[in-house]
């Protein structure tokens, strides 16, 4: 290092040393100002300040420019370990890497997981992990919460809710704009689908007129007979012929299909 460069860096080193010392020793009120410092080293020093509390860390985690290294250090801090609010704030910070956030997911409440999955800054890995955590809890989730979840959930969670087949949950799922046709198709094509759930799909203004879904409803032996009969006049000829040849349909359904074919002169 030249004498000139040494002279230029000396004031900077002294300034940084003073800021580091201040971060380590200042009082509670001053520490809030330290949380705004642009240098990560200073922020790291502040984590060892005896006056540090939950409110300081909440202010720090509200920043969007924290490095992964600092966020990892934060995740190991005793105050974070003891605070539910700080765990949520850590997970909501877009810079938190998945390897840090995943172990904290079991500590979140159901709708905190939902909020995390919907958060714009959430990475695909974090979103997938949150969705898996939600789905794992579904068997023990009360009906009222599953209904609320059906109105808010992401497509992956909706798919799991639809597979349950409970019409009380299916109906709010059908109104969720994130629901995919593939999830609805799986429901109406399933031999485990209840007549009530199939009817809810058929009567839904968004889903009831989709050709693929109508076809699946007609092929499902669990479709209520009145609904089956009401769909036949609108069915394409090839579907009627497939139904007539199907081994899944018997009795009155076969008769109704044959009658519709005769009505069309086929």
PDB file of C-alpha atoms in Angstrom:
ATOM      1  CA  UNK A   1       0.000   0.000   0.000  1.00  0.00           C
ATOM      2  CA  UNK A   2       1.394   3.447  -0.986  1.00  0.00           C
ATOM      3  CA  UNK A   3       1.651   6.227   1.627  1.00  0.00           C
ATOM      4  CA  UNK A   4      -1.102   8.096  -0.267  1.00  0.00           C
ATOM      5  CA  UNK A   5      -3.553   5.159  -0.278  1.00  0.00           C
ATOM      6  CA  UNK A   6      -2.755   4.449   3.351  1.00  0.00           C
ATOM      7  CA  UNK A   7      -3.589   8.026   4.233  1.00  0.00           C
ATOM      8  CA  UNK A   8      -6.902   7.829   2.330  1.00  0.00           C
ATOM      9  CA  UNK A   9      -7.993   4.557   3.947  1.00  0.00           C
ATOM     10  CA  UNK A  10      -7.043   5.493   7.476  1.00  0.00           C
ATOM     11  CA  UNK A  11     -10.009   7.899   7.994  1.00  0.00           C
ATOM     12  CA  UNK A  12     -12.363   5.308   6.517  1.00  0.00           C
ATOM     13  CA  UNK A  13     -11.036   2.628   8.826  1.00  0.00           C
ATOM     14  CA  UNK A  14     -11.390   4.927  11.802  1.00  0.00           C
ATOM     15  CA  UNK A  15     -14.936   5.841  10.806  1.00  0.00           C
ATOM     16  CA  UNK A  16     -15.917   2.192  10.387  1.00  0.00           C
ATOM     17  CA  UNK A  17     -14.310   1.323  13.716  1.00  0.00           C
ATOM     18  CA  UNK A  18     -16.331   4.043  15.412  1.00  0.00           C
ATOM     19  CA  UNK A  19     -19.564   2.825  13.789  1.00  0.00           C
ATOM     20  CA  UNK A  20     -18.827  -0.759  14.796  1.00  0.00           C
ATOM     21  CA  UNK A  21     -18.154   0.307  18.376  1.00  0.00           C
ATOM     22  CA  UNK A  22     -21.319   2.404  18.392  1.00  0.00           C
ATOM     23  CA  UNK A  23     -23.355  -0.546  17.067  1.00  0.00           C
ATOM     24  CA  UNK A  24     -22.016  -2.729  19.872  1.00  0.00           C
ATOM     25  CA  UNK A  25     -22.522  -0.280  22.742  1.00  0.00           C
ATOM     26  CA  UNK A  26     -25.260   2.263  21.991  1.00  0.00           C
ATOM     27  CA  UNK A  27     -28.582   2.419  23.828  1.00  0.00           C
ATOM     28  CA  UNK A  28     -32.008   1.224  22.691  1.00  0.00           C
ATOM     29  CA  UNK A  29     -33.135   4.371  20.898  1.00  0.00           C
ATOM     30  CA  UNK A  30     -29.844   4.874  19.056  1.00  0.00           C
ATOM     31  CA  UNK A  31     -29.866   1.229  18.034  1.00  0.00           C
ATOM     32  CA  UNK A  32     -32.907   1.827  15.827  1.00  0.00           C
ATOM     33  CA  UNK A  33     -30.804   4.272  13.812  1.00  0.00           C
ATOM     34  CA  UNK A  34     -28.009   1.697  13.553  1.00  0.00           C
ATOM     35  CA  UNK A  35     -30.511  -0.687  11.915  1.00  0.00           C
ATOM     36  CA  UNK A  36     -30.501   1.679   8.922  1.00  0.00           C
ATOM     37  CA  UNK A  37     -26.730   1.465   8.390  1.00  0.00           C
ATOM     38  CA  UNK A  38     -25.828   0.384   4.834  1.00  0.00           C
ATOM     39  CA  UNK A  39     -22.781  -1.654   5.938  1.00  0.00           C
ATOM     40  CA  UNK A  40     -23.584  -5.287   6.757  1.00  0.00           C
ATOM     41  CA  UNK A  41     -20.596  -5.519   9.094  1.00  0.00           C
ATOM     42  CA  UNK A  42     -22.098  -2.773  11.249  1.00  0.00           C
ATOM     43  CA  UNK A  43     -25.463  -4.541  11.268  1.00  0.00           C
ATOM     44  CA  UNK A  44     -23.756  -7.780  12.276  1.00  0.00           C
ATOM     45  CA  UNK A  45     -22.076  -5.989  15.179  1.00  0.00           C
ATOM     46  CA  UNK A  46     -25.437  -4.609  16.315  1.00  0.00           C
ATOM     47  CA  UNK A  47     -26.686  -8.163  16.858  1.00  0.00           C
ATOM     48  CA  UNK A  48     -24.271  -8.420  19.804  1.00  0.00           C
ATOM     49  CA  UNK A  49     -25.507  -5.224  21.453  1.00  0.00           C
ATOM     50  CA  UNK A  50     -26.927  -5.980  24.954  1.00  0.00           C
ATOM     51  CA  UNK A  51     -29.766  -3.496  24.321  1.00  0.00           C
ATOM     52  CA  UNK A  52     -30.984  -5.387  21.226  1.00  0.00           C
ATOM     53  CA  UNK A  53     -34.604  -6.565  21.454  1.00  0.00           C
ATOM     54  CA  UNK A  54     -37.402  -7.918  19.244  1.00  0.00           C
ATOM     55  CA  UNK A  55     -38.425  -4.466  17.971  1.00  0.00           C
ATOM     56  CA  UNK A  56     -34.933  -3.749  16.676  1.00  0.00           C
ATOM     57  CA  UNK A  57     -34.852  -7.050  14.808  1.00  0.00           C
ATOM     58  CA  UNK A  58     -38.309  -6.473  13.333  1.00  0.00           C
ATOM     59  CA  UNK A  59     -37.075  -3.144  11.988  1.00  0.00           C
ATOM     60  CA  UNK A  60     -33.978  -4.824  10.575  1.00  0.00           C
ATOM     61  CA  UNK A  61     -35.928  -7.649   8.933  1.00  0.00           C
ATOM     62  CA  UNK A  62     -38.125  -5.064   7.230  1.00  0.00           C
ATOM     63  CA  UNK A  63     -35.162  -4.182   5.019  1.00  0.00           C
ATOM     64  CA  UNK A  64     -34.915  -5.752   1.573  1.00  0.00           C
ATOM     65  CA  UNK A  65     -31.165  -5.356   1.070  1.00  0.00           C
ATOM     66  CA  UNK A  66     -29.871  -7.774   3.722  1.00  0.00           C
ATOM     67  CA  UNK A  67     -27.295 -10.325   2.601  1.00  0.00           C
ATOM     68  CA  UNK A  68     -27.840 -14.073   2.899  1.00  0.00           C
ATOM     69  CA  UNK A  69     -24.952 -14.221   5.356  1.00  0.00           C
ATOM     70  CA  UNK A  70     -26.590 -11.711   7.691  1.00  0.00           C
ATOM     71  CA  UNK A  71     -29.972 -13.433   7.387  1.00  0.00           C
ATOM     72  CA  UNK A  72     -28.356 -16.749   8.292  1.00  0.00           C
ATOM     73  CA  UNK A  73     -26.817 -15.114  11.344  1.00  0.00           C
ATOM     74  CA  UNK A  74     -30.202 -13.659  12.270  1.00  0.00           C
ATOM     75  CA  UNK A  75     -31.862 -17.076  11.977  1.00  0.00           C
ATOM     76  CA  UNK A  76     -29.516 -18.402  14.670  1.00  0.00           C
ATOM     77  CA  UNK A  77     -30.086 -15.480  17.052  1.00  0.00           C
ATOM     78  CA  UNK A  78     -31.615 -16.401  20.419  1.00  0.00           C
ATOM     79  CA  UNK A  79     -34.223 -13.632  20.155  1.00  0.00           C
ATOM     80  CA  UNK A  80     -35.477 -15.047  16.839  1.00  0.00           C
ATOM     81  CA  UNK A  81     -35.665 -18.528  18.333  1.00  0.00           C
ATOM     82  CA  UNK A  82     -37.937 -17.210  21.095  1.00  0.00           C
ATOM     83  CA  UNK A  83     -40.206 -14.985  18.953  1.00  0.00           C
ATOM     84  CA  UNK A  84     -42.962 -16.195  16.645  1.00  0.00           C
ATOM     85  CA  UNK A  85     -43.264 -12.719  15.131  1.00  0.00           C
ATOM     86  CA  UNK A  86     -39.574 -12.671  14.221  1.00  0.00           C
ATOM     87  CA  UNK A  87     -39.777 -16.101  12.617  1.00  0.00           C
ATOM     88  CA  UNK A  88     -42.600 -14.836  10.395  1.00  0.00           C
ATOM     89  CA  UNK A  89     -40.653 -11.665   9.540  1.00  0.00           C
ATOM     90  CA  UNK A  90     -37.574 -13.725   8.660  1.00  0.00           C
ATOM     91  CA  UNK A  91     -39.609 -15.928   6.336  1.00  0.00           C
ATOM     92  CA  UNK A  92     -41.236 -12.897   4.709  1.00  0.00           C
ATOM     93  CA  UNK A  93     -37.896 -11.320   3.891  1.00  0.00           C
ATOM     94  CA  UNK A  94     -37.249 -12.029   0.179  1.00  0.00           C
ATOM     95  CA  UNK A  95     -33.517 -12.433   0.775  1.00  0.00           C
ATOM     96  CA  UNK A  96     -33.921 -15.351   3.195  1.00  0.00           C
ATOM     97  CA  UNK A  97     -32.574 -18.470   1.450  1.00  0.00           C
ATOM     98  CA  UNK A  98     -34.699 -21.613   1.337  1.00  0.00           C
ATOM     99  CA  UNK A  99     -32.183 -23.521   3.439  1.00  0.00           C
ATOM    100  CA  UNK A 100     -32.829 -21.028   6.249  1.00  0.00           C
ATOM    101  CA  UNK A 101     -36.597 -20.708   5.859  1.00  0.00           C
ATOM    102  CA  UNK A 102     -37.574 -24.385   5.535  1.00  0.00           C
ATOM    103  CA  UNK A 103     -36.840 -25.391   9.158  1.00  0.00           C
ATOM    104  CA  UNK A 104     -39.038 -22.502  10.368  1.00  0.00           C
ATOM    105  CA  UNK A 105     -42.157 -23.481   8.369  1.00  0.00           C
ATOM    106  CA  UNK A 106     -43.530 -25.940  10.980  1.00  0.00           C
ATOM    107  CA  UNK A 107     -43.648 -23.042  13.460  1.00  0.00           C
ATOM    108  CA  UNK A 108     -46.061 -21.003  11.323  1.00  0.00           C
ATOM    109  CA  UNK A 109     -49.837 -21.038  11.731  1.00  0.00           C
ATOM    110  CA  UNK A 110     -51.939 -22.266   8.810  1.00  0.00           C
ATOM    111  CA  UNK A 111     -52.868 -18.886   7.369  1.00  0.00           C
ATOM    112  CA  UNK A 112     -49.363 -17.555   7.886  1.00  0.00           C
ATOM    113  CA  UNK A 113     -48.271 -20.342   5.552  1.00  0.00           C
ATOM    114  CA  UNK A 114     -50.994 -19.272   3.116  1.00  0.00           C
ATOM    115  CA  UNK A 115     -49.740 -15.673   3.233  1.00  0.00           C
ATOM    116  CA  UNK A 116     -46.176 -16.865   2.648  1.00  0.00           C
ATOM    117  CA  UNK A 117     -47.235 -18.900  -0.397  1.00  0.00           C
ATOM    118  CA  UNK A 118     -48.972 -15.810  -1.832  1.00  0.00           C
ATOM    119  CA  UNK A 119     -46.146 -13.374  -1.091  1.00  0.00           C
ATOM    120  CA  UNK A 120     -44.802 -11.811  -4.334  1.00  0.00           C
ATOM    121  CA  UNK A 121     -41.158 -12.119  -3.260  1.00  0.00           C
ATOM    122  CA  UNK A 122     -41.408 -15.776  -2.233  1.00  0.00           C
ATOM    123  CA  UNK A 123     -39.087 -18.039  -4.215  1.00  0.00           C
ATOM    124  CA  UNK A 124     -40.534 -21.132  -5.979  1.00  0.00           C
ATOM    125  CA  UNK A 125     -38.808 -23.413  -3.445  1.00  0.00           C
ATOM    126  CA  UNK A 126     -40.253 -21.501  -0.494  1.00  0.00           C
ATOM    127  CA  UNK A 127     -43.724 -21.442  -2.044  1.00  0.00           C
ATOM    128  CA  UNK A 128     -43.630 -25.178  -2.716  1.00  0.00           C
ATOM    129  CA  UNK A 129     -42.458 -25.889   0.830  1.00  0.00           C
ATOM    130  CA  UNK A 130     -45.227 -23.703   2.283  1.00  0.00           C
ATOM    131  CA  UNK A 131     -47.828 -25.448   0.121  1.00  0.00           C
ATOM    132  CA  UNK A 132     -46.588 -28.870   1.231  1.00  0.00           C
ATOM    133  CA  UNK A 133     -46.770 -27.799   4.858  1.00  0.00           C
ATOM    134  CA  UNK A 134     -50.377 -26.653   4.342  1.00  0.00           C
ATOM    135  CA  UNK A 135     -51.372 -29.898   2.605  1.00  0.00           C
ATOM    136  CA  UNK A 136     -49.818 -31.979   5.389  1.00  0.00           C
ATOM    137  CA  UNK A 137     -52.083 -30.224   7.894  1.00  0.00           C
ATOM    138  CA  UNK A 138     -55.328 -30.652   5.931  1.00  0.00           C
ATOM    139  CA  UNK A 139     -56.414 -33.927   7.617  1.00  0.00           C
ATOM    140  CA  UNK A 140     -56.495 -32.175  11.007  1.00  0.00           C
ATOM    141  CA  UNK A 141     -57.712 -28.768   9.794  1.00  0.00           C
ATOM    142  CA  UNK A 142     -61.268 -27.881  10.964  1.00  0.00           C
ATOM    143  CA  UNK A 143     -63.956 -27.594   8.286  1.00  0.00           C
ATOM    144  CA  UNK A 144     -64.362 -23.826   8.717  1.00  0.00           C
ATOM    145  CA  UNK A 145     -60.645 -23.267   8.117  1.00  0.00           C
ATOM    146  CA  UNK A 146     -60.680 -25.566   5.061  1.00  0.00           C
ATOM    147  CA  UNK A 147     -63.573 -23.525   3.620  1.00  0.00           C
ATOM    148  CA  UNK A 148     -61.658 -20.272   4.200  1.00  0.00           C
ATOM    149  CA  UNK A 149     -58.568 -21.899   2.735  1.00  0.00           C
ATOM    150  CA  UNK A 150     -60.555 -22.925  -0.363  1.00  0.00           C
ATOM    151  CA  UNK A 151     -61.305 -19.260  -1.069  1.00  0.00           C
ATOM    152  CA  UNK A 152     -57.670 -18.132  -0.685  1.00  0.00           C
ATOM    153  CA  UNK A 153     -55.365 -21.029  -1.515  1.00  0.00           C
ATOM    154  CA  UNK A 154     -52.928 -21.450  -4.375  1.00  0.00           C
ATOM    155  CA  UNK A 155     -53.574 -23.915  -7.207  1.00  0.00           C
ATOM    156  CA  UNK A 156     -51.503 -26.687  -5.569  1.00  0.00           C
ATOM    157  CA  UNK A 157     -53.440 -26.507  -2.300  1.00  0.00           C
ATOM    158  CA  UNK A 158     -56.758 -26.258  -4.165  1.00  0.00           C
ATOM    159  CA  UNK A 159     -55.907 -29.466  -5.986  1.00  0.00           C
ATOM    160  CA  UNK A 160     -55.506 -31.233  -2.630  1.00  0.00           C
ATOM    161  CA  UNK A 161     -58.753 -29.757  -1.291  1.00  0.00           C
ATOM    162  CA  UNK A 162     -60.676 -30.827  -4.400  1.00  0.00           C
ATOM    163  CA  UNK A 163     -59.402 -34.386  -4.024  1.00  0.00           C
ATOM    164  CA  UNK A 164     -61.075 -34.556  -0.613  1.00  0.00           C
ATOM    165  CA  UNK A 165     -64.392 -34.310  -2.471  1.00  0.00           C
ATOM    166  CA  UNK A 166     -66.336 -32.661   0.375  1.00  0.00           C
ATOM    167  CA  UNK A 167     -68.976 -30.531  -1.370  1.00  0.00           C
ATOM    168  CA  UNK A 168     -68.806 -27.955   1.433  1.00  0.00           C
ATOM    169  CA  UNK A 169     -65.170 -27.352   0.463  1.00  0.00           C
ATOM    170  CA  UNK A 170     -65.529 -28.028  -3.263  1.00  0.00           C
ATOM    171  CA  UNK A 171     -68.033 -25.188  -3.767  1.00  0.00           C
ATOM    172  CA  UNK A 172     -65.734 -22.396  -2.476  1.00  0.00           C
ATOM    173  CA  UNK A 173     -62.833 -23.974  -4.385  1.00  0.00           C
ATOM    174  CA  UNK A 174     -64.848 -23.611  -7.613  1.00  0.00           C
ATOM    175  CA  UNK A 175     -65.036 -19.857  -7.044  1.00  0.00           C
ATOM    176  CA  UNK A 176     -61.291 -19.445  -6.495  1.00  0.00           C
ATOM    177  CA  UNK A 177     -59.699 -17.887  -9.623  1.00  0.00           C
ATOM    178  CA  UNK A 178     -56.515 -19.925  -9.050  1.00  0.00           C
ATOM    179  CA  UNK A 179     -58.310 -23.254  -9.529  1.00  0.00           C
ATOM    180  CA  UNK A 180     -57.165 -25.198 -12.608  1.00  0.00           C
ATOM    181  CA  UNK A 181     -59.441 -27.226 -14.887  1.00  0.00           C
ATOM    182  CA  UNK A 182     -57.233 -30.289 -14.352  1.00  0.00           C
ATOM    183  CA  UNK A 183     -58.163 -30.307 -10.648  1.00  0.00           C
ATOM    184  CA  UNK A 184     -61.870 -30.068 -11.457  1.00  0.00           C
ATOM    185  CA  UNK A 185     -61.553 -32.822 -14.059  1.00  0.00           C
ATOM    186  CA  UNK A 186     -59.860 -35.142 -11.555  1.00  0.00           C
ATOM    187  CA  UNK A 187     -62.768 -34.630  -9.196  1.00  0.00           C
ATOM    188  CA  UNK A 188     -65.618 -35.276 -11.649  1.00  0.00           C
ATOM    189  CA  UNK A 189     -63.775 -38.241 -13.197  1.00  0.00           C
ATOM    190  CA  UNK A 190     -63.060 -39.890  -9.855  1.00  0.00           C
ATOM    191  CA  UNK A 191     -65.134 -42.906  -8.798  1.00  0.00           C
ATOM    192  CA  UNK A 192     -64.927 -41.538  -5.250  1.00  0.00           C
ATOM    193  CA  UNK A 193     -66.615 -38.222  -6.167  1.00  0.00           C
ATOM    194  CA  UNK A 194     -69.954 -37.685  -4.467  1.00  0.00           C
ATOM    195  CA  UNK A 195     -73.083 -36.864  -6.443  1.00  0.00           C
ATOM    196  CA  UNK A 196     -73.282 -33.550  -4.579  1.00  0.00           C
ATOM    197  CA  UNK A 197     -69.776 -32.525  -5.648  1.00  0.00           C
ATOM    198  CA  UNK A 198     -70.375 -33.515  -9.265  1.00  0.00           C
ATOM    199  CA  UNK A 199     -73.628 -31.546  -9.276  1.00  0.00           C
ATOM    200  CA  UNK A 200     -71.857 -28.509  -7.781  1.00  0.00           C
ATOM    201  CA  UNK A 201     -69.425 -28.535 -10.720  1.00  0.00           C
ATOM    202  CA  UNK A 202     -72.174 -29.006 -13.300  1.00  0.00           C
ATOM    203  CA  UNK A 203     -74.165 -26.070 -11.915  1.00  0.00           C
ATOM    204  CA  UNK A 204     -71.184 -23.740 -11.570  1.00  0.00           C
ATOM    205  CA  UNK A 205     -71.271 -20.933 -14.176  1.00  0.00           C
ATOM    206  CA  UNK A 206     -67.493 -21.011 -14.626  1.00  0.00           C
ATOM    207  CA  UNK A 207     -67.050 -24.758 -14.968  1.00  0.00           C
ATOM    208  CA  UNK A 208     -70.401 -26.273 -15.870  1.00  0.00           C
ATOM    209  CA  UNK A 209     -70.233 -25.639 -19.636  1.00  0.00           C
ATOM    210  CA  UNK A 210     -66.724 -26.927 -20.303  1.00  0.00           C
ATOM    211  CA  UNK A 211     -66.856 -29.839 -22.774  1.00  0.00           C
ATOM    212  CA  UNK A 212     -64.137 -31.908 -21.092  1.00  0.00           C
ATOM    213  CA  UNK A 213     -65.877 -31.664 -17.740  1.00  0.00           C
ATOM    214  CA  UNK A 214     -69.300 -32.456 -19.176  1.00  0.00           C
ATOM    215  CA  UNK A 215     -67.846 -35.550 -20.825  1.00  0.00           C
ATOM    216  CA  UNK A 216     -66.250 -36.712 -17.569  1.00  0.00           C
ATOM    217  CA  UNK A 217     -69.489 -36.111 -15.668  1.00  0.00           C
ATOM    218  CA  UNK A 218     -71.438 -38.246 -18.141  1.00  0.00           C
ATOM    219  CA  UNK A 219     -68.926 -41.087 -17.853  1.00  0.00           C
ATOM    220  CA  UNK A 220     -68.951 -41.116 -14.059  1.00  0.00           C
ATOM    221  CA  UNK A 221     -71.364 -43.735 -12.635  1.00  0.00           C
ATOM    222  CA  UNK A 222     -71.679 -41.571  -9.529  1.00  0.00           C
ATOM    223  CA  UNK A 223     -73.333 -38.729 -11.442  1.00  0.00           C
ATOM    224  CA  UNK A 224     -76.959 -38.344 -10.226  1.00  0.00           C
ATOM    225  CA  UNK A 225     -79.397 -39.719 -12.794  1.00  0.00           C
ATOM    226  CA  UNK A 226     -81.359 -36.439 -13.285  1.00  0.00           C
ATOM    227  CA  UNK A 227     -78.107 -34.594 -14.013  1.00  0.00           C
ATOM    228  CA  UNK A 228     -76.964 -37.365 -16.350  1.00  0.00           C
ATOM    229  CA  UNK A 229     -80.208 -37.149 -18.306  1.00  0.00           C
ATOM    230  CA  UNK A 230     -80.091 -33.353 -18.525  1.00  0.00           C
ATOM    231  CA  UNK A 231     -76.610 -33.411 -20.103  1.00  0.00           C
ATOM    232  CA  UNK A 232     -77.348 -35.989 -22.812  1.00  0.00           C
ATOM    233  CA  UNK A 233     -79.118 -33.623 -25.285  1.00  0.00           C
ATOM    234  CA  UNK A 234     -76.007 -31.454 -25.457  1.00  0.00           C
ATOM    235  CA  UNK A 235     -73.505 -34.301 -25.761  1.00  0.00           C
ATOM    236  CA  UNK A 236     -71.641 -34.819 -29.077  1.00  0.00           C
ATOM    237  CA  UNK A 237     -72.530 -37.937 -31.038  1.00  0.00           C
ATOM    238  CA  UNK A 238     -69.152 -39.569 -30.470  1.00  0.00           C
ATOM    239  CA  UNK A 239     -69.599 -39.232 -26.709  1.00  0.00           C
ATOM    240  CA  UNK A 240     -73.065 -40.788 -26.865  1.00  0.00           C
ATOM    241  CA  UNK A 241     -71.664 -43.739 -28.810  1.00  0.00           C
ATOM    242  CA  UNK A 242     -68.813 -44.091 -26.311  1.00  0.00           C
ATOM    243  CA  UNK A 243     -71.359 -44.102 -23.491  1.00  0.00           C
ATOM    244  CA  UNK A 244     -73.478 -46.699 -25.249  1.00  0.00           C
ATOM    245  CA  UNK A 245     -70.427 -48.967 -25.536  1.00  0.00           C
ATOM    246  CA  UNK A 246     -69.152 -48.267 -22.013  1.00  0.00           C
ATOM    247  CA  UNK A 247     -69.100 -51.028 -19.439  1.00  0.00           C
ATOM    248  CA  UNK A 248     -69.237 -48.478 -16.631  1.00  0.00           C
ATOM    249  CA  UNK A 249     -72.847 -47.516 -17.353  1.00  0.00           C
ATOM    250  CA  UNK A 250     -75.747 -49.888 -16.850  1.00  0.00           C
ATOM    251  CA  UNK A 251     -79.525 -49.998 -16.548  1.00  0.00           C
ATOM    252  CA  UNK A 252     -81.399 -46.731 -16.770  1.00  0.00           C
ATOM    253  CA  UNK A 253     -78.355 -44.801 -17.990  1.00  0.00           C
ATOM    254  CA  UNK A 254     -77.890 -47.119 -20.944  1.00  0.00           C
ATOM    255  CA  UNK A 255     -81.562 -46.734 -21.753  1.00  0.00           C
ATOM    256  CA  UNK A 256     -81.359 -42.940 -21.656  1.00  0.00           C
ATOM    257  CA  UNK A 257     -78.341 -42.947 -23.972  1.00  0.00           C
ATOM    258  CA  UNK A 258     -80.077 -45.287 -26.433  1.00  0.00           C
ATOM    259  CA  UNK A 259     -83.155 -43.071 -26.349  1.00  0.00           C
ATOM    260  CA  UNK A 260     -81.084 -39.967 -27.115  1.00  0.00           C
ATOM    261  CA  UNK A 261     -79.380 -41.718 -30.025  1.00  0.00           C
ATOM    262  CA  UNK A 262     -82.786 -42.731 -31.422  1.00  0.00           C
ATOM    263  CA  UNK A 263     -84.059 -39.181 -31.012  1.00  0.00           C
ATOM    264  CA  UNK A 264     -81.211 -38.024 -33.228  1.00  0.00           C
ATOM    265  CA  UNK A 265     -81.976 -40.722 -35.769  1.00  0.00           C
ATOM    266  CA  UNK A 266     -78.768 -42.651 -35.041  1.00  0.00           C
TER     267      UNK A 266
END
